[in-house]
């Protein structure tokens, strides 16, 4: 079974802090994705990556950046956290012709 | 108008009933369709995926796609309290769908009453 592990289940940070969310997958998948999930808005894609050191903007990249230095790890960075970035963050991975598999999410609160 | 529309519910049905969950979409290029189940405080879990039109069955779950109507359904037979969750539909136009971003519905919250 595919396992996607997000480093924190719950996180509380302050406005203006730089925040790192980590995601690791154990299936050697090429593709990794970061979403945020908000009530009534569903899942919205922030960034994705097809390979090491590659990244593509999703639908809502503003205020975020990503890093993929190793194939199994994909990090989401909030450069200067703001209260409107309070959300559930979900990481997913996939390979060719296999749908995305998700981690259990990080519930992030920005105070 | 959203590309994918899904009734958010909540939907409550008695145990043992047949449940029908639906999504409509506007992009006729979509050809791969997925259903995810999400329990409270967990990430989405892939249930099934189908290509183009037709039915696919897996145990108590049946996924149905009607491309002419741009309508997909997930049926759950003999529903159990453990089926209580939010169900998300997702779709993409690419045949290489593992490499492509998905378009998600907002999810339907389902409760099975014992």
mmCIF file with all atom_site columns, C-alpha atoms in Angstrom:
data_model
loop_
_atom_site.group_PDB
_atom_site.id
_atom_site.type_symbol
_atom_site.label_atom_id
_atom_site.label_alt_id
_atom_site.label_comp_id
_atom_site.label_asym_id
_atom_site.label_entity_id
_atom_site.label_seq_id
_atom_site.pdbx_PDB_ins_code
_atom_site.Cartn_x
_atom_site.Cartn_y
_atom_site.Cartn_z
_atom_site.occupancy
_atom_site.B_iso_or_equiv
_atom_site.pdbx_formal_charge
_atom_site.auth_seq_id
_atom_site.auth_comp_id
_atom_site.auth_asym_id
_atom_site.auth_atom_id
_atom_site.pdbx_PDB_model_num
ATOM 1   C CA . UNK A 1 1   ? 0.000   0.000  0.000   1.00 0.00 ? 1   UNK A CA 1
ATOM 2   C CA . UNK A 1 2   ? 1.070   3.526  -0.721  1.00 0.00 ? 2   UNK A CA 1
ATOM 3   C CA . UNK A 1 3   ? 1.959   5.490  2.353   1.00 0.00 ? 3   UNK A CA 1
ATOM 4   C CA . UNK A 1 4   ? 2.035   9.263  2.325   1.00 0.00 ? 4   UNK A CA 1
ATOM 5   C CA . UNK A 1 5   ? 3.158   10.713 5.633   1.00 0.00 ? 5   UNK A CA 1
ATOM 6   C CA . UNK A 1 6   ? 2.708   14.313 6.677   1.00 0.00 ? 6   UNK A CA 1
ATOM 7   C CA . UNK A 1 7   ? 4.974   15.323 9.507   1.00 0.00 ? 7   UNK A CA 1
ATOM 8   C CA . UNK A 1 8   ? 2.405   17.082 11.690  1.00 0.00 ? 8   UNK A CA 1
ATOM 9   C CA . UNK A 1 9   ? -1.303  16.451 12.197  1.00 0.00 ? 9   UNK A CA 1
ATOM 10  C CA . UNK A 1 10  ? -1.898  19.770 13.961  1.00 0.00 ? 10  UNK A CA 1
ATOM 11  C CA . UNK A 1 11  ? 0.165   22.929 13.889  1.00 0.00 ? 11  UNK A CA 1
ATOM 12  C CA . UNK A 1 12  ? -0.337  26.371 15.414  1.00 0.00 ? 12  UNK A CA 1
ATOM 13  C CA . UNK A 1 13  ? 1.782   29.279 14.199  1.00 0.00 ? 13  UNK A CA 1
ATOM 14  C CA . UNK A 1 14  ? 1.770   33.049 14.458  1.00 0.00 ? 14  UNK A CA 1
ATOM 15  C CA . UNK A 1 15  ? 1.185   35.618 11.738  1.00 0.00 ? 15  UNK A CA 1
ATOM 16  C CA . UNK A 1 16  ? 4.378   36.459 9.911   1.00 0.00 ? 16  UNK A CA 1
ATOM 17  C CA . UNK A 1 17  ? 6.182   33.211 10.759  1.00 0.00 ? 17  UNK A CA 1
ATOM 18  C CA . UNK A 1 18  ? 7.798   31.081 8.078   1.00 0.00 ? 18  UNK A CA 1
ATOM 19  C CA . UNK A 1 19  ? 6.087   27.696 8.170   1.00 0.00 ? 19  UNK A CA 1
ATOM 20  C CA . UNK A 1 20  ? 7.303   24.389 6.763   1.00 0.00 ? 20  UNK A CA 1
ATOM 21  C CA . UNK A 1 21  ? 4.978   21.466 6.053   1.00 0.00 ? 21  UNK A CA 1
ATOM 22  C CA . UNK A 1 22  ? 6.693   18.202 5.212   1.00 0.00 ? 22  UNK A CA 1
ATOM 23  C CA . UNK A 1 23  ? 5.444   15.247 3.201   1.00 0.00 ? 23  UNK A CA 1
ATOM 24  C CA . UNK A 1 24  ? 7.144   11.917 2.537   1.00 0.00 ? 24  UNK A CA 1
ATOM 25  C CA . UNK A 1 25  ? 5.973   9.041  0.329   1.00 0.00 ? 25  UNK A CA 1
ATOM 26  C CA . UNK A 1 26  ? 7.399   5.539  0.293   1.00 0.00 ? 26  UNK A CA 1
ATOM 27  C CA . UNK A 1 27  ? 6.380   4.282  -3.154  1.00 0.00 ? 27  UNK A CA 1
ATOM 28  C CA . UNK A 1 28  ? 8.967   5.955  -5.375  1.00 0.00 ? 28  UNK A CA 1
ATOM 29  C CA . UNK A 1 29  ? 6.239   8.046  -7.024  1.00 0.00 ? 29  UNK A CA 1
ATOM 30  C CA . UNK A 1 30  ? 7.361   10.701 -9.481  1.00 0.00 ? 30  UNK A CA 1
ATOM 31  C CA . UNK A 1 31  ? 4.472   13.065 -8.825  1.00 0.00 ? 31  UNK A CA 1
ATOM 32  C CA . UNK A 1 32  ? 3.659   14.903 -5.632  1.00 0.00 ? 32  UNK A CA 1
ATOM 33  C CA . UNK A 1 33  ? 0.975   17.475 -4.900  1.00 0.00 ? 33  UNK A CA 1
ATOM 34  C CA . UNK A 1 34  ? -0.005  19.971 -2.217  1.00 0.00 ? 34  UNK A CA 1
ATOM 35  C CA . UNK A 1 35  ? -3.650  20.967 -1.691  1.00 0.00 ? 35  UNK A CA 1
ATOM 36  C CA . UNK A 1 36  ? -5.545  22.961 0.822   1.00 0.00 ? 36  UNK A CA 1
ATOM 37  C CA . UNK A 1 37  ? -9.065  21.979 1.816   1.00 0.00 ? 37  UNK A CA 1
ATOM 38  C CA . UNK A 1 38  ? -11.609 24.493 3.093   1.00 0.00 ? 38  UNK A CA 1
ATOM 39  C CA . UNK A 1 39  ? -15.331 24.046 3.815   1.00 0.00 ? 39  UNK A CA 1
ATOM 40  C CA . UNK A 1 40  ? -17.440 24.802 0.778   1.00 0.00 ? 40  UNK A CA 1
ATOM 41  C CA . UNK A 1 41  ? -14.395 25.215 -1.466  1.00 0.00 ? 41  UNK A CA 1
ATOM 42  C CA . UNK A 1 42  ? -13.187 21.637 -1.642  1.00 0.00 ? 42  UNK A CA 1
ATOM 43  C CA . UNK A 1 43  ? -9.602  20.752 -2.520  1.00 0.00 ? 43  UNK A CA 1
ATOM 44  C CA . UNK A 1 44  ? -7.580  23.426 -4.248  1.00 0.00 ? 44  UNK A CA 1
ATOM 45  C CA . UNK A 1 45  ? -4.198  22.682 -5.757  1.00 0.00 ? 45  UNK A CA 1
ATOM 46  C CA . UNK A 1 46  ? -1.340  24.853 -4.514  1.00 0.00 ? 46  UNK A CA 1
ATOM 47  C CA . UNK A 1 47  ? 1.746   23.331 -6.186  1.00 0.00 ? 47  UNK A CA 1
ATOM 48  C CA . UNK A 1 48  ? 2.798   20.065 -7.735  1.00 0.00 ? 48  UNK A CA 1
ATOM 49  C CA . UNK A 1 49  ? 6.009   18.422 -8.821  1.00 0.00 ? 49  UNK A CA 1
ATOM 50  C CA . UNK A 1 50  ? 6.765   15.849 -11.513 1.00 0.00 ? 50  UNK A CA 1
ATOM 51  C CA . UNK A 1 51  ? 10.321  15.163 -10.485 1.00 0.00 ? 51  UNK A CA 1
ATOM 52  C CA . UNK A 1 52  ? 13.115  16.163 -8.178  1.00 0.00 ? 52  UNK A CA 1
ATOM 53  C CA . UNK A 1 53  ? 13.807  19.889 -8.281  1.00 0.00 ? 53  UNK A CA 1
ATOM 54  C CA . UNK A 1 54  ? 10.800  20.446 -10.548 1.00 0.00 ? 54  UNK A CA 1
ATOM 55  C CA . UNK A 1 55  ? 7.716   22.364 -9.514  1.00 0.00 ? 55  UNK A CA 1
ATOM 56  C CA . UNK A 1 56  ? 4.580   23.692 -11.163 1.00 0.00 ? 56  UNK A CA 1
ATOM 57  C CA . UNK A 1 57  ? 2.106   26.241 -9.867  1.00 0.00 ? 57  UNK A CA 1
ATOM 58  C CA . UNK A 1 58  ? -1.378  25.034 -9.173  1.00 0.00 ? 58  UNK A CA 1
ATOM 59  C CA . UNK A 1 59  ? -4.507  27.124 -8.882  1.00 0.00 ? 59  UNK A CA 1
ATOM 60  C CA . UNK A 1 60  ? -3.648  29.082 -5.732  1.00 0.00 ? 60  UNK A CA 1
ATOM 61  C CA . UNK A 1 61  ? 0.161   29.387 -5.381  1.00 0.00 ? 61  UNK A CA 1
ATOM 62  C CA . UNK A 1 62  ? 0.255   32.909 -3.959  1.00 0.00 ? 62  UNK A CA 1
ATOM 63  C CA . UNK A 1 63  ? 1.906   33.075 -0.557  1.00 0.00 ? 63  UNK A CA 1
ATOM 64  C CA . UNK A 1 64  ? 3.385   29.579 -0.878  1.00 0.00 ? 64  UNK A CA 1
ATOM 65  C CA . UNK A 1 65  ? 6.531   27.982 -2.214  1.00 0.00 ? 65  UNK A CA 1
ATOM 66  C CA . UNK A 1 66  ? 7.717   24.379 -2.409  1.00 0.00 ? 66  UNK A CA 1
ATOM 67  C CA . UNK A 1 67  ? 10.895  22.367 -2.344  1.00 0.00 ? 67  UNK A CA 1
ATOM 68  C CA . UNK A 1 68  ? 11.649  18.939 -3.726  1.00 0.00 ? 68  UNK A CA 1
ATOM 69  C CA . UNK A 1 69  ? 15.271  18.021 -3.124  1.00 0.00 ? 69  UNK A CA 1
ATOM 70  C CA . UNK A 1 70  ? 14.627  14.271 -2.925  1.00 0.00 ? 70  UNK A CA 1
ATOM 71  C CA . UNK A 1 71  ? 12.119  12.165 -4.817  1.00 0.00 ? 71  UNK A CA 1
ATOM 72  C CA . UNK A 1 72  ? 10.312  10.978 -1.711  1.00 0.00 ? 72  UNK A CA 1
ATOM 73  C CA . UNK A 1 73  ? 9.978   14.370 -0.008  1.00 0.00 ? 73  UNK A CA 1
ATOM 74  C CA . UNK A 1 74  ? 7.938   17.410 -0.949  1.00 0.00 ? 74  UNK A CA 1
ATOM 75  C CA . UNK A 1 75  ? 7.853   20.442 1.322   1.00 0.00 ? 75  UNK A CA 1
ATOM 76  C CA . UNK A 1 76  ? 5.341   23.274 1.363   1.00 0.00 ? 76  UNK A CA 1
ATOM 77  C CA . UNK A 1 77  ? 6.560   26.618 2.674   1.00 0.00 ? 77  UNK A CA 1
ATOM 78  C CA . UNK A 1 78  ? 4.452   29.516 3.845   1.00 0.00 ? 78  UNK A CA 1
ATOM 79  C CA . UNK A 1 79  ? 6.840   32.410 3.442   1.00 0.00 ? 79  UNK A CA 1
ATOM 80  C CA . UNK A 1 80  ? 5.054   34.746 5.861   1.00 0.00 ? 80  UNK A CA 1
ATOM 81  C CA . UNK A 1 81  ? 2.007   33.095 7.382   1.00 0.00 ? 81  UNK A CA 1
ATOM 82  C CA . UNK A 1 82  ? -1.274  34.969 7.393   1.00 0.00 ? 82  UNK A CA 1
ATOM 83  C CA . UNK A 1 83  ? -4.588  34.168 9.053   1.00 0.00 ? 83  UNK A CA 1
ATOM 84  C CA . UNK A 1 84  ? -6.218  33.387 5.692   1.00 0.00 ? 84  UNK A CA 1
ATOM 85  C CA . UNK A 1 85  ? -3.817  30.476 5.362   1.00 0.00 ? 85  UNK A CA 1
ATOM 86  C CA . UNK A 1 86  ? -5.507  28.690 8.249   1.00 0.00 ? 86  UNK A CA 1
ATOM 87  C CA . UNK A 1 87  ? -6.657  25.486 6.614   1.00 0.00 ? 87  UNK A CA 1
ATOM 88  C CA . UNK A 1 88  ? -6.283  21.732 6.231   1.00 0.00 ? 88  UNK A CA 1
ATOM 89  C CA . UNK A 1 89  ? -3.259  20.965 4.041   1.00 0.00 ? 89  UNK A CA 1
ATOM 90  C CA . UNK A 1 90  ? -3.140  17.689 2.153   1.00 0.00 ? 90  UNK A CA 1
ATOM 91  C CA . UNK A 1 91  ? -0.229  16.100 0.364   1.00 0.00 ? 91  UNK A CA 1
ATOM 92  C CA . UNK A 1 92  ? -0.672  13.474 -2.356  1.00 0.00 ? 92  UNK A CA 1
ATOM 93  C CA . UNK A 1 93  ? 1.554   11.365 -4.574  1.00 0.00 ? 93  UNK A CA 1
ATOM 94  C CA . UNK A 1 94  ? 0.998   9.410  -7.759  1.00 0.00 ? 94  UNK A CA 1
ATOM 95  C CA . UNK A 1 95  ? 2.722   7.658  -10.601 1.00 0.00 ? 95  UNK A CA 1
ATOM 96  C CA . UNK A 1 96  ? 1.798   7.304  -14.257 1.00 0.00 ? 96  UNK A CA 1
ATOM 97  C CA . UNK A 1 97  ? -1.689  5.818  -14.686 1.00 0.00 ? 97  UNK A CA 1
ATOM 98  C CA . UNK A 1 98  ? -2.244  5.552  -10.963 1.00 0.00 ? 98  UNK A CA 1
ATOM 99  C CA . UNK A 1 99  ? -4.522  7.996  -9.147  1.00 0.00 ? 99  UNK A CA 1
ATOM 100 C CA . UNK A 1 100 ? -3.324  10.223 -6.371  1.00 0.00 ? 100 UNK A CA 1
ATOM 101 C CA . UNK A 1 101 ? -2.966  8.843  -2.860  1.00 0.00 ? 101 UNK A CA 1
ATOM 102 C CA . UNK A 1 102 ? -3.269  11.251 0.050   1.00 0.00 ? 102 UNK A CA 1
ATOM 103 C CA . UNK A 1 103 ? -1.755  11.700 3.451   1.00 0.00 ? 103 UNK A CA 1
ATOM 104 C CA . UNK A 1 104 ? -3.881  12.380 6.520   1.00 0.00 ? 104 UNK A CA 1
ATOM 105 C CA . UNK A 1 105 ? -3.384  16.109 6.355   1.00 0.00 ? 105 UNK A CA 1
ATOM 106 C CA . UNK A 1 106 ? -2.003  18.863 8.551   1.00 0.00 ? 106 UNK A CA 1
ATOM 107 C CA . UNK A 1 107 ? -4.535  21.117 10.210  1.00 0.00 ? 107 UNK A CA 1
ATOM 108 C CA . UNK A 1 108 ? -2.755  24.460 10.369  1.00 0.00 ? 108 UNK A CA 1
ATOM 109 C CA . UNK A 1 109 ? -3.953  27.390 12.460  1.00 0.00 ? 109 UNK A CA 1
ATOM 110 C CA . UNK A 1 110 ? -2.398  30.822 12.053  1.00 0.00 ? 110 UNK A CA 1
ATOM 111 C CA . UNK A 1 111 ? -3.043  33.130 14.987  1.00 0.00 ? 111 UNK A CA 1
ATOM 112 C CA . UNK B 2 1   ? -20.030 27.986 -12.691 1.00 0.00 ? 1   UNK B CA 1
ATOM 113 C CA . UNK B 2 2   ? -17.769 25.355 -11.207 1.00 0.00 ? 2   UNK B CA 1
ATOM 114 C CA . UNK B 2 3   ? -16.353 22.699 -13.496 1.00 0.00 ? 3   UNK B CA 1
ATOM 115 C CA . UNK B 2 4   ? -17.556 19.985 -11.127 1.00 0.00 ? 4   UNK B CA 1
ATOM 116 C CA . UNK B 2 5   ? -20.724 20.273 -9.061  1.00 0.00 ? 5   UNK B CA 1
ATOM 117 C CA . UNK B 2 6   ? -21.498 18.039 -6.112  1.00 0.00 ? 6   UNK B CA 1
ATOM 118 C CA . UNK B 2 7   ? -24.346 18.365 -3.645  1.00 0.00 ? 7   UNK B CA 1
ATOM 119 C CA . UNK B 2 8   ? -22.717 18.943 -0.241  1.00 0.00 ? 8   UNK B CA 1
ATOM 120 C CA . UNK B 2 9   ? -25.550 17.261 1.673   1.00 0.00 ? 9   UNK B CA 1
ATOM 121 C CA . UNK B 2 10  ? -25.670 16.305 4.436   1.00 0.00 ? 10  UNK B CA 1
ATOM 122 C CA . UNK B 2 11  ? -27.305 13.075 3.365   1.00 0.00 ? 11  UNK B CA 1
ATOM 123 C CA . UNK B 2 12  ? -28.679 10.748 6.052   1.00 0.00 ? 12  UNK B CA 1
ATOM 124 C CA . UNK B 2 13  ? -29.971 7.275  5.249   1.00 0.00 ? 13  UNK B CA 1
ATOM 125 C CA . UNK B 2 14  ? -30.859 4.237  7.375   1.00 0.00 ? 14  UNK B CA 1
ATOM 126 C CA . UNK B 2 15  ? -28.493 1.304  7.594   1.00 0.00 ? 15  UNK B CA 1
ATOM 127 C CA . UNK B 2 16  ? -28.989 -1.198 4.797   1.00 0.00 ? 16  UNK B CA 1
ATOM 128 C CA . UNK B 2 17  ? -30.304 1.354  2.301   1.00 0.00 ? 17  UNK B CA 1
ATOM 129 C CA . UNK B 2 18  ? -28.857 1.940  -1.155  1.00 0.00 ? 18  UNK B CA 1
ATOM 130 C CA . UNK B 2 19  ? -27.029 5.239  -1.339  1.00 0.00 ? 19  UNK B CA 1
ATOM 131 C CA . UNK B 2 20  ? -26.624 7.267  -4.514  1.00 0.00 ? 20  UNK B CA 1
ATOM 132 C CA . UNK B 2 21  ? -23.972 9.990  -4.669  1.00 0.00 ? 21  UNK B CA 1
ATOM 133 C CA . UNK B 2 22  ? -23.627 12.145 -7.764  1.00 0.00 ? 22  UNK B CA 1
ATOM 134 C CA . UNK B 2 23  ? -21.505 14.710 -9.552  1.00 0.00 ? 23  UNK B CA 1
ATOM 135 C CA . UNK B 2 24  ? -22.121 16.722 -12.679 1.00 0.00 ? 24  UNK B CA 1
ATOM 136 C CA . UNK B 2 25  ? -19.405 18.351 -14.745 1.00 0.00 ? 25  UNK B CA 1
ATOM 137 C CA . UNK B 2 26  ? -19.154 20.797 -17.590 1.00 0.00 ? 26  UNK B CA 1
ATOM 138 C CA . UNK B 2 27  ? -15.861 19.886 -19.283 1.00 0.00 ? 27  UNK B CA 1
ATOM 139 C CA . UNK B 2 28  ? -16.579 17.310 -21.979 1.00 0.00 ? 28  UNK B CA 1
ATOM 140 C CA . UNK B 2 29  ? -12.863 16.483 -22.155 1.00 0.00 ? 29  UNK B CA 1
ATOM 141 C CA . UNK B 2 30  ? -12.955 14.727 -18.772 1.00 0.00 ? 30  UNK B CA 1
ATOM 142 C CA . UNK B 2 31  ? -12.538 10.998 -19.289 1.00 0.00 ? 31  UNK B CA 1
ATOM 143 C CA . UNK B 2 32  ? -11.084 9.601  -16.044 1.00 0.00 ? 32  UNK B CA 1
ATOM 144 C CA . UNK B 2 33  ? -13.264 9.675  -12.965 1.00 0.00 ? 33  UNK B CA 1
ATOM 145 C CA . UNK B 2 34  ? -12.393 8.901  -9.358  1.00 0.00 ? 34  UNK B CA 1
ATOM 146 C CA . UNK B 2 35  ? -14.254 8.564  -6.096  1.00 0.00 ? 35  UNK B CA 1
ATOM 147 C CA . UNK B 2 36  ? -12.556 9.250  -2.785  1.00 0.00 ? 36  UNK B CA 1
ATOM 148 C CA . UNK B 2 37  ? -13.876 8.662  0.727   1.00 0.00 ? 37  UNK B CA 1
ATOM 149 C CA . UNK B 2 38  ? -12.761 10.968 3.522   1.00 0.00 ? 38  UNK B CA 1
ATOM 150 C CA . UNK B 2 39  ? -13.376 10.206 7.167   1.00 0.00 ? 39  UNK B CA 1
ATOM 151 C CA . UNK B 2 40  ? -13.363 13.034 9.669   1.00 0.00 ? 40  UNK B CA 1
ATOM 152 C CA . UNK B 2 41  ? -9.824  14.319 10.394  1.00 0.00 ? 41  UNK B CA 1
ATOM 153 C CA . UNK B 2 42  ? -8.311  12.005 7.777   1.00 0.00 ? 42  UNK B CA 1
ATOM 154 C CA . UNK B 2 43  ? -7.092  12.406 4.231   1.00 0.00 ? 43  UNK B CA 1
ATOM 155 C CA . UNK B 2 44  ? -9.112  11.273 1.186   1.00 0.00 ? 44  UNK B CA 1
ATOM 156 C CA . UNK B 2 45  ? -8.857  7.563  0.447   1.00 0.00 ? 45  UNK B CA 1
ATOM 157 C CA . UNK B 2 46  ? -9.236  6.333  -3.124  1.00 0.00 ? 46  UNK B CA 1
ATOM 158 C CA . UNK B 2 47  ? -12.285 4.082  -3.539  1.00 0.00 ? 47  UNK B CA 1
ATOM 159 C CA . UNK B 2 48  ? -12.547 3.543  -7.274  1.00 0.00 ? 48  UNK B CA 1
ATOM 160 C CA . UNK B 2 49  ? -11.641 5.001  -10.614 1.00 0.00 ? 49  UNK B CA 1
ATOM 161 C CA . UNK B 2 50  ? -13.188 4.497  -14.029 1.00 0.00 ? 50  UNK B CA 1
ATOM 162 C CA . UNK B 2 51  ? -12.455 5.415  -17.594 1.00 0.00 ? 51  UNK B CA 1
ATOM 163 C CA . UNK B 2 52  ? -15.015 6.956  -19.929 1.00 0.00 ? 52  UNK B CA 1
ATOM 164 C CA . UNK B 2 53  ? -18.580 5.676  -19.776 1.00 0.00 ? 53  UNK B CA 1
ATOM 165 C CA . UNK B 2 54  ? -20.025 2.581  -18.176 1.00 0.00 ? 54  UNK B CA 1
ATOM 166 C CA . UNK B 2 55  ? -20.109 0.861  -14.807 1.00 0.00 ? 55  UNK B CA 1
ATOM 167 C CA . UNK B 2 56  ? -17.467 -0.513 -12.497 1.00 0.00 ? 56  UNK B CA 1
ATOM 168 C CA . UNK B 2 57  ? -18.246 -2.611 -9.458  1.00 0.00 ? 57  UNK B CA 1
ATOM 169 C CA . UNK B 2 58  ? -16.128 -3.320 -6.382  1.00 0.00 ? 58  UNK B CA 1
ATOM 170 C CA . UNK B 2 59  ? -17.889 -5.141 -3.579  1.00 0.00 ? 59  UNK B CA 1
ATOM 171 C CA . UNK B 2 60  ? -20.748 -2.988 -2.318  1.00 0.00 ? 60  UNK B CA 1
ATOM 172 C CA . UNK B 2 61  ? -19.651 -0.026 -4.430  1.00 0.00 ? 61  UNK B CA 1
ATOM 173 C CA . UNK B 2 62  ? -20.587 0.699  -8.043  1.00 0.00 ? 62  UNK B CA 1
ATOM 174 C CA . UNK B 2 63  ? -19.303 3.656  -10.023 1.00 0.00 ? 63  UNK B CA 1
ATOM 175 C CA . UNK B 2 64  ? -21.272 4.773  -13.053 1.00 0.00 ? 64  UNK B CA 1
ATOM 176 C CA . UNK B 2 65  ? -20.346 7.299  -15.726 1.00 0.00 ? 65  UNK B CA 1
ATOM 177 C CA . UNK B 2 66  ? -22.720 8.829  -18.258 1.00 0.00 ? 66  UNK B CA 1
ATOM 178 C CA . UNK B 2 67  ? -20.593 11.049 -20.486 1.00 0.00 ? 67  UNK B CA 1
ATOM 179 C CA . UNK B 2 68  ? -23.515 12.066 -22.683 1.00 0.00 ? 68  UNK B CA 1
ATOM 180 C CA . UNK B 2 69  ? -25.146 13.669 -19.641 1.00 0.00 ? 69  UNK B CA 1
ATOM 181 C CA . UNK B 2 70  ? -21.857 14.667 -17.985 1.00 0.00 ? 70  UNK B CA 1
ATOM 182 C CA . UNK B 2 71  ? -22.996 12.872 -14.868 1.00 0.00 ? 71  UNK B CA 1
ATOM 183 C CA . UNK B 2 72  ? -21.264 10.371 -12.601 1.00 0.00 ? 72  UNK B CA 1
ATOM 184 C CA . UNK B 2 73  ? -22.620 8.363  -9.708  1.00 0.00 ? 73  UNK B CA 1
ATOM 185 C CA . UNK B 2 74  ? -21.407 6.207  -6.859  1.00 0.00 ? 74  UNK B CA 1
ATOM 186 C CA . UNK B 2 75  ? -23.841 3.644  -5.480  1.00 0.00 ? 75  UNK B CA 1
ATOM 187 C CA . UNK B 2 76  ? -23.351 1.991  -2.113  1.00 0.00 ? 76  UNK B CA 1
ATOM 188 C CA . UNK B 2 77  ? -25.388 -1.146 -1.477  1.00 0.00 ? 77  UNK B CA 1
ATOM 189 C CA . UNK B 2 78  ? -26.248 -2.471 1.977   1.00 0.00 ? 78  UNK B CA 1
ATOM 190 C CA . UNK B 2 79  ? -24.918 0.713  3.549   1.00 0.00 ? 79  UNK B CA 1
ATOM 191 C CA . UNK B 2 80  ? -23.162 0.412  6.912   1.00 0.00 ? 80  UNK B CA 1
ATOM 192 C CA . UNK B 2 81  ? -22.481 2.955  9.666   1.00 0.00 ? 81  UNK B CA 1
ATOM 193 C CA . UNK B 2 82  ? -18.797 2.645  8.723   1.00 0.00 ? 82  UNK B CA 1
ATOM 194 C CA . UNK B 2 83  ? -19.693 4.195  5.345   1.00 0.00 ? 83  UNK B CA 1
ATOM 195 C CA . UNK B 2 84  ? -20.418 7.488  7.121   1.00 0.00 ? 84  UNK B CA 1
ATOM 196 C CA . UNK B 2 85  ? -17.905 9.899  5.600   1.00 0.00 ? 85  UNK B CA 1
ATOM 197 C CA . UNK B 2 86  ? -17.525 12.638 3.021   1.00 0.00 ? 86  UNK B CA 1
ATOM 198 C CA . UNK B 2 87  ? -17.374 11.390 -0.560  1.00 0.00 ? 87  UNK B CA 1
ATOM 199 C CA . UNK B 2 88  ? -15.413 13.359 -3.137  1.00 0.00 ? 88  UNK B CA 1
ATOM 200 C CA . UNK B 2 89  ? -15.561 12.939 -6.877  1.00 0.00 ? 89  UNK B CA 1
ATOM 201 C CA . UNK B 2 90  ? -12.551 13.877 -8.997  1.00 0.00 ? 90  UNK B CA 1
ATOM 202 C CA . UNK B 2 91  ? -11.822 13.849 -12.694 1.00 0.00 ? 91  UNK B CA 1
ATOM 203 C CA . UNK B 2 92  ? -9.266  14.639 -15.354 1.00 0.00 ? 92  UNK B CA 1
ATOM 204 C CA . UNK B 2 93  ? -9.021  14.775 -19.124 1.00 0.00 ? 93  UNK B CA 1
ATOM 205 C CA . UNK B 2 94  ? -5.610  13.181 -19.434 1.00 0.00 ? 94  UNK B CA 1
ATOM 206 C CA . UNK B 2 95  ? -5.006  9.542  -20.279 1.00 0.00 ? 95  UNK B CA 1
ATOM 207 C CA . UNK B 2 96  ? -1.812  9.871  -18.273 1.00 0.00 ? 96  UNK B CA 1
ATOM 208 C CA . UNK B 2 97  ? -3.912  10.769 -15.296 1.00 0.00 ? 97  UNK B CA 1
ATOM 209 C CA . UNK B 2 98  ? -1.337  9.991  -12.663 1.00 0.00 ? 98  UNK B CA 1
ATOM 210 C CA . UNK B 2 99  ? 0.690   12.886 -13.969 1.00 0.00 ? 99  UNK B CA 1
ATOM 211 C CA . UNK B 2 100 ? -2.138  15.376 -14.186 1.00 0.00 ? 100 UNK B CA 1
ATOM 212 C CA . UNK B 2 101 ? -3.913  17.539 -11.698 1.00 0.00 ? 101 UNK B CA 1
ATOM 213 C CA . UNK B 2 102 ? -7.418  16.512 -10.757 1.00 0.00 ? 102 UNK B CA 1
ATOM 214 C CA . UNK B 2 103 ? -10.547 18.618 -10.585 1.00 0.00 ? 103 UNK B CA 1
ATOM 215 C CA . UNK B 2 104 ? -12.494 17.810 -7.435  1.00 0.00 ? 104 UNK B CA 1
ATOM 216 C CA . UNK B 2 105 ? -16.076 18.207 -6.360  1.00 0.00 ? 105 UNK B CA 1
ATOM 217 C CA . UNK B 2 106 ? -16.598 19.792 -2.957  1.00 0.00 ? 106 UNK B CA 1
ATOM 218 C CA . UNK B 2 107 ? -17.776 16.521 -1.418  1.00 0.00 ? 107 UNK B CA 1
ATOM 219 C CA . UNK B 2 108 ? -21.034 15.065 -0.082  1.00 0.00 ? 108 UNK B CA 1
ATOM 220 C CA . UNK B 2 109 ? -21.276 14.350 3.614   1.00 0.00 ? 109 UNK B CA 1
ATOM 221 C CA . UNK B 2 110 ? -23.028 11.024 4.213   1.00 0.00 ? 110 UNK B CA 1
ATOM 222 C CA . UNK B 2 111 ? -24.339 9.625  7.499   1.00 0.00 ? 111 UNK B CA 1
ATOM 223 C CA . UNK B 2 112 ? -25.658 6.072  7.824   1.00 0.00 ? 112 UNK B CA 1
ATOM 224 C CA . UNK B 2 113 ? -28.078 5.798  10.714  1.00 0.00 ? 113 UNK B CA 1
ATOM 225 C CA . UNK B 2 114 ? -27.974 2.446  12.620  1.00 0.00 ? 114 UNK B CA 1
#
